[in-house]
Amino acid sequence: SSELTQAPAVSEALGQTVRITCQGDSLRSYFATWYQQKPGQAPVLVMYGQNNRPSGIPDRFSGSSSGNTASLTITGAQAEDEADYYCSSRDSSSHNHLVFGGGTKLTVL
Amino acid sequence: QLQLQESGPGLVKASETLSLTCTVSGGSINNNNYYWGWIRQPPGKGLEWIGNIYYSGTTYYNPSLKSRVTISVDTSKNQFSLEVTSVTAADTAIYFCARHRIDQVVFPWGQGTLVTVSS
């Protein structure tokens, strides 16, 4: 099955731009999906498809992809954006299967 | 607004079977645009996809868990269920039920339920 690799942690100053990346072979074929998870809560969908935000997600969140790497960018990070972020995609060996990255903990300084 | 709610025992003995049910409200499971699935998260760790089921009963499982996992659906009750056999401490996790789009975008999620495997 496919694997998705994320940096364990990233930190950035309040109001700055932060990019969270996800690497994996499956991303050459399928879009990444991004979830935000705050402590004690269920994950929340923040980005899907080419660059689609669900209703209620601020427009400072954007998504992009190139080759085997997908990125979630937060332009002007806010304190409330501090959370764990997980990428996911279809498994390249079986498109009916789902794989998750290991997650990236975002700290907003 | 679609909502999902997990239910089941919070404590399971090692070697026994973990059983959880997800009740869907605000929409029907009988929808050919979605799958219904389970995802778990060991304490302090990342997310792991367990598997999902189509309303017709077609299932897909994580290969690493396939030998121990069964997902079933009861459309009359608008519920789907998870069974994990021969559990060990490694199965201790928060278990989330969720709706999966055909392209595997997962939304919404249930609140999750912690299942602890005791020895």
mmCIF file of C-alpha atoms in Angstrom:
data_model
loop_
_atom_site.group_PDB
_atom_site.id
_atom_site.type_symbol
_atom_site.label_atom_id
_atom_site.label_comp_id
_atom_site.label_asym_id
_atom_site.label_seq_id
_atom_site.Cartn_x
_atom_site.Cartn_y
_atom_site.Cartn_z
ATOM 1 C CA SER A 1 0.000 0.000 0.000
ATOM 2 C CA SER A 2 0.972 3.656 -0.418
ATOM 3 C CA GLU A 3 2.661 5.806 2.190
ATOM 4 C CA LEU A 4 2.357 9.524 2.808
ATOM 5 C CA THR A 5 5.159 11.377 4.575
ATOM 6 C CA GLN A 6 4.740 14.527 6.618
ATOM 7 C CA ALA A 7 7.177 16.465 8.785
ATOM 8 C CA PRO A 8 6.325 15.796 12.456
ATOM 9 C CA ALA A 9 6.245 19.454 13.402
ATOM 10 C CA VAL A 10 6.406 22.962 12.002
ATOM 11 C CA SER A 11 6.291 26.334 13.724
ATOM 12 C CA GLU A 12 5.779 29.848 12.471
ATOM 13 C CA ALA A 13 5.170 33.284 13.906
ATOM 14 C CA LEU A 14 1.686 34.686 14.175
ATOM 15 C CA GLY A 15 0.597 36.307 10.933
ATOM 16 C CA GLN A 16 3.257 34.632 8.831
ATOM 17 C CA THR A 17 2.756 32.135 6.033
ATOM 18 C CA VAL A 18 3.214 28.466 6.844
ATOM 19 C CA ARG A 19 3.373 25.566 4.427
ATOM 20 C CA ILE A 20 2.696 21.986 5.464
ATOM 21 C CA THR A 21 3.785 19.343 2.976
ATOM 22 C CA CYS A 22 2.858 15.753 2.241
ATOM 23 C CA GLN A 23 4.879 13.434 0.006
ATOM 24 C CA GLY A 24 3.936 10.136 -1.568
ATOM 25 C CA ASP A 25 3.691 8.284 -4.844
ATOM 26 C CA SER A 26 -0.106 8.194 -4.672
ATOM 27 C CA LEU A 27 -0.112 11.990 -4.979
ATOM 28 C CA ARG A 28 1.061 11.672 -8.573
ATOM 29 C CA SER A 29 -2.349 10.160 -9.347
ATOM 30 C CA TYR A 30 -4.712 11.476 -6.682
ATOM 31 C CA PHE A 31 -5.343 14.766 -4.942
ATOM 32 C CA ALA A 32 -4.461 15.113 -1.291
ATOM 33 C CA THR A 33 -7.119 15.834 1.287
ATOM 34 C CA TRP A 34 -6.243 17.781 4.433
ATOM 35 C CA TYR A 35 -7.712 17.536 7.934
ATOM 36 C CA GLN A 36 -7.176 19.726 10.970
ATOM 37 C CA GLN A 37 -7.385 18.160 14.410
ATOM 38 C CA LYS A 38 -7.335 20.084 17.660
ATOM 39 C CA PRO A 39 -6.765 18.353 21.015
ATOM 40 C CA GLY A 40 -9.679 16.239 22.128
ATOM 41 C CA GLN A 41 -11.619 16.805 18.919
ATOM 42 C CA ALA A 42 -12.405 14.857 15.785
ATOM 43 C CA PRO A 43 -10.568 15.826 12.605
ATOM 44 C CA VAL A 44 -12.143 18.515 10.467
ATOM 45 C CA LEU A 45 -11.900 18.645 6.681
ATOM 46 C CA VAL A 46 -10.076 21.820 5.598
ATOM 47 C CA MET A 47 -9.015 21.174 1.991
ATOM 48 C CA TYR A 48 -9.854 18.722 -0.782
ATOM 49 C CA GLY A 49 -9.487 18.291 -4.506
ATOM 50 C CA GLN A 50 -7.361 20.695 -6.508
ATOM 51 C CA ASN A 51 -7.895 23.587 -4.052
ATOM 52 C CA ASN A 52 -11.348 23.338 -2.495
ATOM 53 C CA ARG A 53 -12.315 24.622 0.931
ATOM 54 C CA PRO A 54 -15.439 23.352 2.694
ATOM 55 C CA SER A 55 -17.921 25.916 3.871
ATOM 56 C CA GLY A 56 -16.685 27.671 6.992
ATOM 57 C CA ILE A 57 -12.967 27.211 6.357
ATOM 58 C CA PRO A 58 -11.183 30.591 6.138
ATOM 59 C CA ASP A 59 -9.719 31.600 2.803
ATOM 60 C CA ARG A 60 -6.261 31.882 4.353
ATOM 61 C CA PHE A 61 -6.124 28.099 3.803
ATOM 62 C CA SER A 62 -5.108 26.991 0.317
ATOM 63 C CA GLY A 63 -3.898 23.797 -1.312
ATOM 64 C CA SER A 64 -1.513 22.947 -4.116
ATOM 65 C CA SER A 65 0.254 19.983 -5.604
ATOM 66 C CA SER A 66 3.306 19.250 -7.727
ATOM 67 C CA GLY A 67 4.564 15.826 -8.655
ATOM 68 C CA ASN A 68 4.515 13.632 -5.567
ATOM 69 C CA THR A 69 4.130 16.518 -3.120
ATOM 70 C CA ALA A 70 0.976 18.212 -1.880
ATOM 71 C CA SER A 71 0.997 21.349 0.232
ATOM 72 C CA LEU A 72 -1.409 23.064 2.570
ATOM 73 C CA THR A 73 -0.598 26.734 2.935
ATOM 74 C CA ILE A 74 -1.912 29.034 5.630
ATOM 75 C CA THR A 75 -1.395 32.652 4.633
ATOM 76 C CA GLY A 76 -1.332 34.730 7.795
ATOM 77 C CA ALA A 77 -1.445 31.990 10.416
ATOM 78 C CA GLN A 78 -3.652 32.668 13.413
ATOM 79 C CA ALA A 79 -3.432 31.334 16.939
ATOM 80 C CA GLU A 80 -6.545 29.238 16.327
ATOM 81 C CA ASP A 81 -4.770 27.443 13.472
ATOM 82 C CA GLU A 82 -2.476 25.696 15.963
ATOM 83 C CA ALA A 83 -3.376 22.038 15.548
ATOM 84 C CA ASP A 84 -2.334 18.732 14.031
ATOM 85 C CA TYR A 85 -2.753 18.509 10.278
ATOM 86 C CA TYR A 86 -3.133 15.227 8.425
ATOM 87 C CA CYS A 87 -3.001 14.611 4.702
ATOM 88 C CA SER A 88 -4.685 11.678 3.046
ATOM 89 C CA SER A 89 -5.227 10.274 -0.419
ATOM 90 C CA ARG A 90 -6.484 7.266 -2.252
ATOM 91 C CA ASP A 91 -4.060 4.356 -2.171
ATOM 92 C CA SER A 92 -2.330 4.062 -5.523
ATOM 93 C CA SER A 93 -2.448 0.264 -5.313
ATOM 94 C CA SER A 94 -6.196 0.253 -4.654
ATOM 95 C CA HIS A 95 -8.189 3.411 -5.295
ATOM 96 C CA ASN A 96 -10.899 2.201 -2.913
ATOM 97 C CA HIS A 97 -8.461 2.312 -0.022
ATOM 98 C CA LEU A 98 -7.457 5.369 1.965
ATOM 99 C CA VAL A 99 -4.076 6.273 3.408
ATOM 100 C CA PHE A 100 -3.107 8.956 5.918
ATOM 101 C CA GLY A 101 0.124 10.784 6.496
ATOM 102 C CA GLY A 102 1.639 10.707 9.956
ATOM 103 C CA GLY A 103 0.494 14.239 10.753
ATOM 104 C CA THR A 104 2.205 17.577 11.292
ATOM 105 C CA LYS A 105 1.868 19.531 14.524
ATOM 106 C CA LEU A 106 1.629 23.234 13.759
ATOM 107 C CA THR A 107 2.716 25.650 16.466
ATOM 108 C CA VAL A 108 1.897 29.320 15.956
ATOM 109 C CA LEU A 109 4.417 31.370 17.924
ATOM 110 C CA GLN B 1 -27.160 18.370 8.762
ATOM 111 C CA LEU B 2 -25.650 14.899 8.714
ATOM 112 C CA GLN B 3 -24.371 13.618 12.044
ATOM 113 C CA LEU B 4 -22.673 10.384 13.057
ATOM 114 C CA GLN B 5 -22.457 8.951 16.554
ATOM 115 C CA GLU B 6 -20.352 6.031 17.716
ATOM 116 C CA SER B 7 -21.546 3.716 20.458
ATOM 117 C CA GLY B 8 -20.222 0.613 22.152
ATOM 118 C CA PRO B 9 -18.151 -0.628 25.096
ATOM 119 C CA GLY B 10 -15.235 1.522 26.162
ATOM 120 C CA LEU B 11 -13.357 -1.413 27.645
ATOM 121 C CA VAL B 12 -12.619 -4.732 25.950
ATOM 122 C CA LYS B 13 -10.533 -7.605 27.274
ATOM 123 C CA ALA B 14 -7.516 -8.784 25.330
ATOM 124 C CA SER B 15 -8.220 -11.623 22.881
ATOM 125 C CA GLU B 16 -11.934 -10.723 22.741
ATOM 126 C CA THR B 17 -13.912 -8.904 20.053
ATOM 127 C CA LEU B 18 -14.344 -5.135 19.863
ATOM 128 C CA SER B 19 -17.780 -4.114 18.572
ATOM 129 C CA LEU B 20 -18.908 -0.585 17.746
ATOM 130 C CA THR B 21 -21.951 0.872 16.028
ATOM 131 C CA CYS B 22 -22.292 4.168 14.200
ATOM 132 C CA THR B 23 -25.740 5.739 13.990
ATOM 133 C CA VAL B 24 -26.318 8.175 11.134
ATOM 134 C CA SER B 25 -28.860 10.964 11.533
ATOM 135 C CA GLY B 26 -29.906 13.793 9.251
ATOM 136 C CA GLY B 27 -29.463 11.710 6.107
ATOM 137 C CA SER B 28 -29.798 8.209 4.722
ATOM 138 C CA ILE B 29 -27.126 5.560 4.473
ATOM 139 C CA ASN B 30 -28.897 4.460 1.284
ATOM 140 C CA ASN B 31 -26.949 6.885 -0.865
ATOM 141 C CA ASN B 32 -24.886 5.749 -3.827
ATOM 142 C CA ASN B 33 -22.551 8.759 -3.532
ATOM 143 C CA TYR B 34 -20.959 7.692 -0.278
ATOM 144 C CA TYR B 35 -19.229 4.980 1.667
ATOM 145 C CA TRP B 36 -19.420 4.679 5.441
ATOM 146 C CA GLY B 37 -16.227 3.953 7.281
ATOM 147 C CA TRP B 38 -14.086 3.636 10.359
ATOM 148 C CA ILE B 39 -10.805 5.342 11.246
ATOM 149 C CA ARG B 40 -8.886 4.948 14.482
ATOM 150 C CA GLN B 41 -6.273 6.905 16.390
ATOM 151 C CA PRO B 42 -4.139 5.379 19.172
ATOM 152 C CA PRO B 43 -3.592 7.817 22.046
ATOM 153 C CA GLY B 44 -1.053 10.454 21.036
ATOM 154 C CA LYS B 45 -0.583 8.960 17.561
ATOM 155 C CA GLY B 46 -1.816 9.469 14.013
ATOM 156 C CA LEU B 47 -4.876 8.389 12.068
ATOM 157 C CA GLU B 48 -5.268 4.892 10.643
ATOM 158 C CA TRP B 49 -7.923 3.973 8.090
ATOM 159 C CA ILE B 50 -9.701 0.752 9.041
ATOM 160 C CA GLY B 51 -12.139 0.318 6.174
ATOM 161 C CA ASN B 52 -15.495 1.275 4.755
ATOM 162 C CA ILE B 53 -18.734 -0.110 3.380
ATOM 163 C CA TYR B 54 -21.162 0.808 0.637
ATOM 164 C CA TYR B 55 -24.899 0.710 1.387
ATOM 165 C CA SER B 56 -25.129 -2.415 -0.786
ATOM 166 C CA GLY B 57 -22.704 -4.197 1.534
ATOM 167 C CA THR B 58 -19.515 -3.965 -0.524
ATOM 168 C CA THR B 59 -16.569 -3.554 1.820
ATOM 169 C CA TYR B 60 -12.955 -2.388 1.619
ATOM 170 C CA TYR B 61 -10.441 -2.966 4.382
ATOM 171 C CA ASN B 62 -6.958 -1.838 5.334
ATOM 172 C CA PRO B 63 -4.774 -4.808 4.341
ATOM 173 C CA SER B 64 -2.970 -4.650 7.685
ATOM 174 C CA LEU B 65 -6.237 -5.243 9.563
ATOM 175 C CA LYS B 66 -8.274 -7.190 7.029
ATOM 176 C CA SER B 67 -7.926 -10.584 8.718
ATOM 177 C CA ARG B 68 -9.495 -9.289 11.960
ATOM 178 C CA VAL B 69 -11.994 -6.665 10.807
ATOM 179 C CA THR B 70 -15.603 -6.860 9.668
ATOM 180 C CA ILE B 71 -17.751 -3.861 8.755
ATOM 181 C CA SER B 72 -21.465 -4.356 8.253
ATOM 182 C CA VAL B 73 -24.446 -2.133 7.487
ATOM 183 C CA ASP B 74 -28.049 -2.123 8.642
ATOM 184 C CA THR B 75 -29.916 0.212 6.312
ATOM 185 C CA SER B 76 -33.213 -0.284 8.193
ATOM 186 C CA LYS B 77 -31.646 1.281 11.277
ATOM 187 C CA ASN B 78 -29.418 3.723 9.362
ATOM 188 C CA GLN B 79 -26.429 2.220 11.149
ATOM 189 C CA PHE B 80 -23.159 0.553 10.303
ATOM 190 C CA SER B 81 -20.916 -1.443 12.579
ATOM 191 C CA LEU B 82 -17.334 -2.488 13.195
ATOM 192 C CA GLU B 83 -15.961 -5.691 14.673
ATOM 193 C CA VAL B 84 -12.299 -6.291 15.428
ATOM 194 C CA THR B 85 -11.449 -9.781 16.641
ATOM 195 C CA SER B 86 -8.601 -11.003 18.837
ATOM 196 C CA VAL B 87 -7.805 -7.532 20.157
ATOM 197 C CA THR B 88 -4.558 -6.623 21.868
ATOM 198 C CA ALA B 89 -3.288 -3.490 23.598
ATOM 199 C CA ALA B 90 -2.285 -2.203 20.150
ATOM 200 C CA ASP B 91 -5.986 -1.874 19.312
ATOM 201 C CA THR B 92 -6.489 0.680 22.087
ATOM 202 C CA ALA B 93 -7.541 3.821 20.257
ATOM 203 C CA ILE B 94 -10.165 6.428 19.619
ATOM 204 C CA TYR B 95 -12.441 4.986 16.959
ATOM 205 C CA PHE B 96 -14.134 7.417 14.592
ATOM 206 C CA CYS B 97 -16.949 6.645 12.209
ATOM 207 C CA ALA B 98 -17.294 8.898 9.185
ATOM 208 C CA ARG B 99 -18.834 9.337 5.770
ATOM 209 C CA HIS B 100 -16.484 8.814 2.830
ATOM 210 C CA ARG B 101 -17.136 10.331 -0.560
ATOM 211 C CA ILE B 102 -16.429 8.161 -3.570
ATOM 212 C CA ASP B 103 -13.113 10.047 -3.961
ATOM 213 C CA GLN B 104 -12.293 9.169 -0.336
ATOM 214 C CA VAL B 105 -12.793 12.659 1.075
ATOM 215 C CA VAL B 106 -13.990 12.048 4.622
ATOM 216 C CA PHE B 107 -16.687 14.369 5.947
ATOM 217 C CA PRO B 108 -18.295 14.556 8.424
ATOM 218 C CA TRP B 109 -16.730 12.617 11.261
ATOM 219 C CA GLY B 110 -18.307 11.321 14.427
ATOM 220 C CA GLN B 111 -16.948 12.644 17.703
ATOM 221 C CA GLY B 112 -15.030 9.418 18.314
ATOM 222 C CA THR B 113 -15.122 6.892 21.110
ATOM 223 C CA LEU B 114 -12.177 5.633 23.140
ATOM 224 C CA VAL B 115 -11.827 1.878 23.337
ATOM 225 C CA THR B 116 -9.287 0.519 25.786
ATOM 226 C CA VAL B 117 -8.080 -3.068 25.608
ATOM 227 C CA SER B 118 -7.305 -4.448 29.034
ATOM 228 C CA SER B 119 -5.190 -7.437 29.875
#
